[in-house]
XYZ file of C-alpha atoms in Angstrom:
364
model
C 134.110 39.505 1.854
C 133.646 41.049 -1.180
C 131.066 39.227 -3.315
C 129.892 39.470 -7.131
C 126.949 37.683 -8.371
C 125.603 37.857 -12.058
C 121.994 37.343 -13.222
C 119.722 38.333 -16.402
C 117.433 40.851 -15.011
C 116.134 41.901 -11.633
C 112.942 40.060 -10.672
C 111.239 40.453 -7.055
C 112.462 37.147 -5.182
C 115.917 37.950 -6.425
C 116.304 41.164 -5.293
C 114.827 39.844 -1.714
C 117.719 37.748 -1.748
C 120.462 39.909 -2.359
C 119.237 42.765 -0.109
C 119.422 39.577 2.653
C 122.751 38.539 1.403
C 124.152 41.740 1.618
C 123.902 42.137 5.506
C 126.610 39.581 5.470
C 128.803 40.891 2.748
C 129.938 43.411 0.441
C 127.668 42.699 -2.423
C 127.268 43.612 -6.098
C 124.906 42.570 -8.639
C 125.577 42.565 -11.922
C 122.244 42.695 -13.835
C 122.630 41.785 -18.080
C 119.385 43.278 -18.830
C 117.151 45.927 -17.234
C 113.636 43.413 -17.314
C 112.693 40.384 -18.791
C 110.749 40.353 -22.316
C 108.147 37.755 -21.581
C 106.838 39.269 -17.603
C 104.154 41.746 -16.972
C 105.662 45.355 -16.547
C 105.007 45.015 -12.949
C 107.190 42.100 -11.950
C 109.742 44.001 -11.216
C 112.783 43.538 -8.354
C 112.398 45.736 -4.954
C 114.509 48.560 -4.800
C 118.854 47.647 -4.101
C 119.095 48.342 0.067
C 122.056 46.240 0.560
C 123.861 45.943 -2.281
C 125.023 47.453 -4.944
C 123.645 46.981 -8.380
C 125.333 47.464 -11.914
C 123.420 47.134 -14.927
C 125.456 46.079 -18.185
C 122.787 46.580 -20.476
C 123.943 43.752 -23.017
C 122.316 42.662 -26.407
C 119.374 40.475 -25.572
C 119.192 37.059 -26.642
C 115.648 35.653 -26.903
C 113.645 36.388 -23.559
C 116.169 36.389 -20.965
C 119.413 36.005 -22.541
C 122.017 37.943 -23.391
C 125.371 38.236 -25.573
C 128.376 40.739 -25.709
C 131.473 41.505 -23.777
C 130.115 43.733 -21.160
C 130.382 40.963 -17.765
C 133.939 39.961 -19.281
C 134.692 43.695 -19.426
C 133.638 44.378 -15.714
C 135.123 41.516 -14.216
C 138.797 42.713 -15.656
C 137.501 46.782 -14.163
C 136.845 44.962 -10.628
C 138.251 42.419 -8.382
C 136.223 40.123 -5.988
C 136.689 37.720 -3.468
C 133.969 35.443 -4.803
C 131.963 35.604 -7.820
C 128.771 33.764 -8.258
C 127.142 32.998 -12.004
C 123.069 32.579 -11.578
C 122.844 30.212 -14.778
C 125.183 29.298 -17.641
C 123.202 29.669 -20.756
C 123.816 33.546 -21.546
C 126.610 33.866 -24.567
C 127.730 36.767 -21.996
C 128.111 34.372 -18.992
C 129.897 31.528 -20.773
C 132.341 33.998 -22.107
C 132.875 35.725 -18.356
C 133.603 31.988 -16.965
C 135.840 31.308 -19.580
C 137.517 34.968 -18.741
C 137.671 33.583 -14.856
C 139.278 30.260 -16.141
C 142.187 32.050 -18.440
C 142.671 34.910 -15.304
C 142.188 31.928 -12.830
C 139.654 33.131 -11.212
C 137.623 30.727 -9.078
C 133.627 31.024 -9.799
C 130.339 29.438 -8.797
C 127.526 28.652 -10.594
C 123.672 28.678 -9.091
C 120.709 26.979 -10.293
C 117.679 27.802 -9.085
C 115.913 24.094 -9.983
C 115.703 21.265 -12.366
C 114.701 19.659 -15.616
C 117.348 19.826 -17.613
C 117.739 18.373 -21.420
C 121.150 16.762 -22.510
C 120.777 18.927 -26.023
C 123.162 18.728 -29.039
C 126.875 17.281 -28.400
C 128.308 20.968 -28.736
C 126.007 22.126 -25.986
C 126.707 19.313 -23.471
C 130.571 20.046 -24.196
C 129.780 23.640 -23.156
C 127.932 22.680 -20.383
C 130.248 19.944 -19.039
C 133.109 22.459 -19.428
C 131.803 25.338 -17.617
C 130.183 23.136 -14.407
C 133.341 21.096 -14.069
C 135.684 23.992 -14.134
C 133.418 26.219 -11.667
C 134.587 25.826 -7.860
C 131.309 24.570 -6.587
C 127.903 24.478 -8.172
C 124.672 26.145 -5.643
C 121.816 23.258 -6.459
C 118.361 23.604 -4.887
C 117.262 19.681 -5.240
C 117.955 16.487 -6.785
C 117.060 16.742 -10.454
C 119.855 19.507 -10.694
C 122.415 17.092 -8.436
C 121.827 13.953 -10.833
C 122.269 16.170 -13.954
C 125.559 17.891 -13.284
C 126.879 14.434 -11.857
C 126.001 13.316 -14.984
C 128.032 16.003 -16.495
C 130.942 14.738 -14.428
C 130.644 17.446 -11.612
C 132.224 15.571 -8.077
C 129.953 15.651 -5.366
C 132.284 17.952 -3.163
C 131.617 20.391 -5.407
C 127.815 20.415 -5.257
C 126.311 22.856 -2.445
C 122.733 22.385 -1.891
C 120.513 25.685 -0.724
C 116.987 25.937 0.187
C 115.177 28.189 -2.773
C 112.471 30.994 -1.724
C 110.699 33.994 -2.320
C 109.390 33.969 1.404
C 110.239 35.771 4.483
C 110.567 34.533 7.780
C 107.241 37.312 8.176
C 105.360 36.158 5.322
C 104.665 32.689 6.859
C 101.640 32.696 9.227
C 102.041 31.264 12.875
C 99.276 28.493 12.375
C 96.924 27.476 10.332
C 93.425 29.757 9.736
C 90.458 28.852 11.882
C 87.371 28.191 9.561
C 86.148 31.408 10.920
C 89.374 33.401 9.536
C 88.809 31.277 5.946
C 85.481 32.709 6.079
C 86.175 36.248 6.879
C 88.796 36.106 4.331
C 86.718 34.524 1.767
C 83.882 37.253 2.423
C 86.456 39.702 1.767
C 87.338 38.840 -1.461
C 83.897 37.856 -2.771
C 84.491 34.141 -2.585
C 80.896 32.717 -2.592
C 81.607 29.146 -2.343
C 81.734 27.302 0.611
C 85.494 25.720 -0.372
C 87.846 27.873 -2.549
C 90.679 26.062 -4.885
C 93.380 29.079 -5.566
C 95.860 28.210 -8.437
C 98.517 31.364 -9.826
C 100.741 31.818 -12.939
C 100.841 33.505 -15.965
C 97.840 32.801 -18.840
C 100.582 30.481 -20.722
C 100.965 26.980 -22.384
C 102.948 25.698 -19.448
C 101.032 26.241 -16.475
C 98.397 23.622 -18.027
C 95.225 25.492 -16.704
C 93.229 24.083 -19.330
C 93.629 20.644 -17.523
C 92.493 22.443 -14.144
C 89.806 23.071 -16.128
C 88.829 20.093 -17.406
C 89.127 18.634 -14.231
C 86.994 20.653 -12.192
C 83.867 19.745 -14.215
C 83.194 17.116 -11.638
C 83.212 19.145 -8.908
C 80.251 20.704 -6.597
C 79.408 23.733 -6.726
C 80.394 24.535 -3.475
C 83.630 24.432 -4.605
C 85.031 27.535 -6.415
C 87.973 27.686 -8.824
C 89.957 31.091 -8.489
C 92.514 31.581 -10.939
C 95.157 34.536 -10.575
C 97.384 35.930 -13.427
C 96.027 37.988 -15.923
C 93.176 37.654 -19.027
C 91.875 34.285 -19.856
C 92.438 33.166 -23.604
C 89.638 32.243 -25.922
C 90.665 28.634 -24.871
C 90.139 28.601 -21.121
C 86.675 30.738 -21.953
C 85.749 28.114 -24.555
C 86.377 25.189 -21.906
C 84.198 26.944 -19.430
C 81.235 27.129 -21.570
C 81.697 23.614 -23.170
C 81.835 22.319 -19.507
C 79.514 24.550 -17.780
C 81.965 25.391 -15.196
C 80.039 28.030 -13.866
C 82.467 27.714 -10.506
C 85.485 29.415 -12.524
C 86.945 32.732 -12.116
C 89.561 34.552 -13.606
C 91.582 37.348 -11.653
C 94.371 39.460 -13.165
C 98.204 39.769 -12.083
C 98.356 41.592 -8.421
C 101.002 42.598 -6.077
C 102.664 39.730 -3.798
C 100.130 41.059 -0.676
C 96.586 40.364 -2.419
C 98.146 37.200 -3.661
C 98.868 36.467 -0.409
C 95.395 37.495 0.886
C 93.832 34.812 -2.227
C 96.269 31.839 -0.179
C 94.679 32.349 3.000
C 91.282 32.628 1.558
C 91.443 29.008 0.015
C 91.012 25.921 1.031
C 93.482 24.233 -0.835
C 96.389 25.239 -4.073
C 96.499 23.724 -7.317
C 99.516 23.539 -9.624
C 98.887 22.289 -13.043
C 102.086 22.898 -14.668
C 103.952 21.296 -17.464
C 107.021 22.377 -16.313
C 108.655 24.622 -13.734
C 112.344 24.330 -12.573
C 110.957 25.586 -9.523
C 107.456 27.072 -8.700
C 107.946 29.692 -6.310
C 104.392 29.713 -6.015
C 104.193 26.691 -3.772
C 106.654 27.868 -1.045
C 104.173 31.175 -1.431
C 101.307 28.821 -0.788
C 103.065 26.736 1.707
C 103.860 30.230 3.952
C 99.601 30.469 4.565
C 99.069 26.979 5.299
C 97.918 25.398 2.059
C 97.747 21.789 1.377
C 99.476 21.282 -2.080
C 98.171 19.350 -5.125
C 100.856 19.723 -8.206
C 101.749 18.100 -11.086
C 105.093 16.252 -10.881
C 106.551 18.328 -13.425
C 107.145 21.331 -10.774
C 110.467 20.944 -8.597
C 108.985 22.461 -6.006
C 106.689 20.222 -5.325
C 109.184 17.563 -5.396
C 111.276 18.841 -2.976
C 108.606 20.156 -0.460
C 105.426 17.948 -1.266
C 104.634 14.541 -0.187
C 101.515 12.616 1.678
C 101.857 14.720 4.550
C 100.888 17.739 3.427
C 99.633 17.077 -0.390
C 99.304 14.930 -3.496
C 101.175 14.863 -6.736
C 99.696 13.987 -10.159
C 101.418 12.660 -13.454
C 100.809 15.695 -15.610
C 98.382 14.783 -18.126
C 96.465 13.104 -16.053
C 93.219 15.116 -15.633
C 91.545 12.078 -14.089
C 93.727 11.868 -11.355
C 93.953 15.536 -10.579
C 90.403 15.776 -10.566
C 89.994 12.856 -8.295
C 92.571 14.718 -5.808
C 90.604 17.848 -5.931
C 87.488 16.104 -4.922
C 88.942 14.163 -2.332
C 90.548 17.331 -0.643
C 87.179 19.350 -1.229
C 85.950 16.732 0.730
C 87.716 15.931 3.684
C 89.267 17.737 6.782
C 92.689 19.152 5.725
C 93.839 20.750 8.923
C 96.996 18.107 9.400
C 97.903 19.036 5.907
C 97.683 22.519 6.810
C 100.384 22.084 9.904
C 102.678 20.188 7.906
C 103.028 22.695 4.914
C 103.702 25.176 7.757
C 106.761 23.373 9.143
C 108.073 22.099 6.022
C 108.221 26.164 4.508
C 109.636 27.334 7.387
C 113.255 25.722 6.404
C 112.559 27.538 2.913
C 112.854 31.368 3.799
C 115.017 33.699 2.083
C 116.737 34.511 5.426
C 117.821 30.783 5.355
C 118.615 30.969 1.691
C 120.956 33.992 2.813
C 122.676 31.946 5.353
C 123.313 28.846 3.506
C 125.067 31.090 1.122
C 127.285 32.520 3.683
C 127.925 29.215 5.200
C 129.393 28.028 1.867
C 131.584 30.761 0.903
C 133.171 31.561 3.605
C 133.708 27.364 3.949
C 135.072 26.972 0.976
C 137.518 30.802 1.511
C 138.830 29.074 3.997
């Protein structure tokens, strides 16, 4: 089966997925652009091993979209059994979908997560048009399912898949023992008895300001470790105003190093104001971590419940602080075991297998 995926630019989790999917089909990936304008230069995709990569070098629109007819031209010059568009926001993608509709070429749309706004009348009209004309829509969560049904997409054209950045080999076999945790803490220079880790870019949407404010009533034996960049003046000021001596900032680091931080931590905190998925939740769970997340994270809504963590209302700093205080004081071993059980169903391998299962069934 000859399969074409189109997406905006290479990213680590996407290229890992494409390399896995390419084991099952003749896969080509057409990238609209070579990189994202809002990402660290180190945040790039892994080499293409099991798929053919094509760079269309389309004209950028904003941080991650593009415009132009390069994708239409590529579709006109090449024939595939299956075409999958990752997203539907770029003008170049919308034009390519219209070309497929005009030429009666079946296409699918892939969605990573949820939190959709209806937008203007014209935008709603375009969304309704491209999703209803798609042969199928790959979705990850209830939020996307609800949104697409509101647009008029029939349930039989909605296909769920497990979204992940985690390989099977990344998932630890069992939770680390207290001794193993202590050794990891020592390796990373963690001096506190308990450690809370959070990972993400130092931008407003990640709400690290809320994490810092919620930490003021924690014992000095609980360290807060935020991995992702240089702290802003706002974060430094919050630490000074609240005398937070147990808060530590670390720069962006590669996946292997981040996993060391996960393994050293006692639980993971994710305070986002809005993530359409939140792959750090998958990664933390792969290392057996209990999760505290805001309700504005789709991964948390799909993967976290009272068996392996807690979800607080975004912006409710007191509730976040209470959960953190509670988690720092109690035995979390059952939470850790349940995180590992849940995440084994959410791997890149399972993601690729589910895609092929759906495409082969639809192709019959």
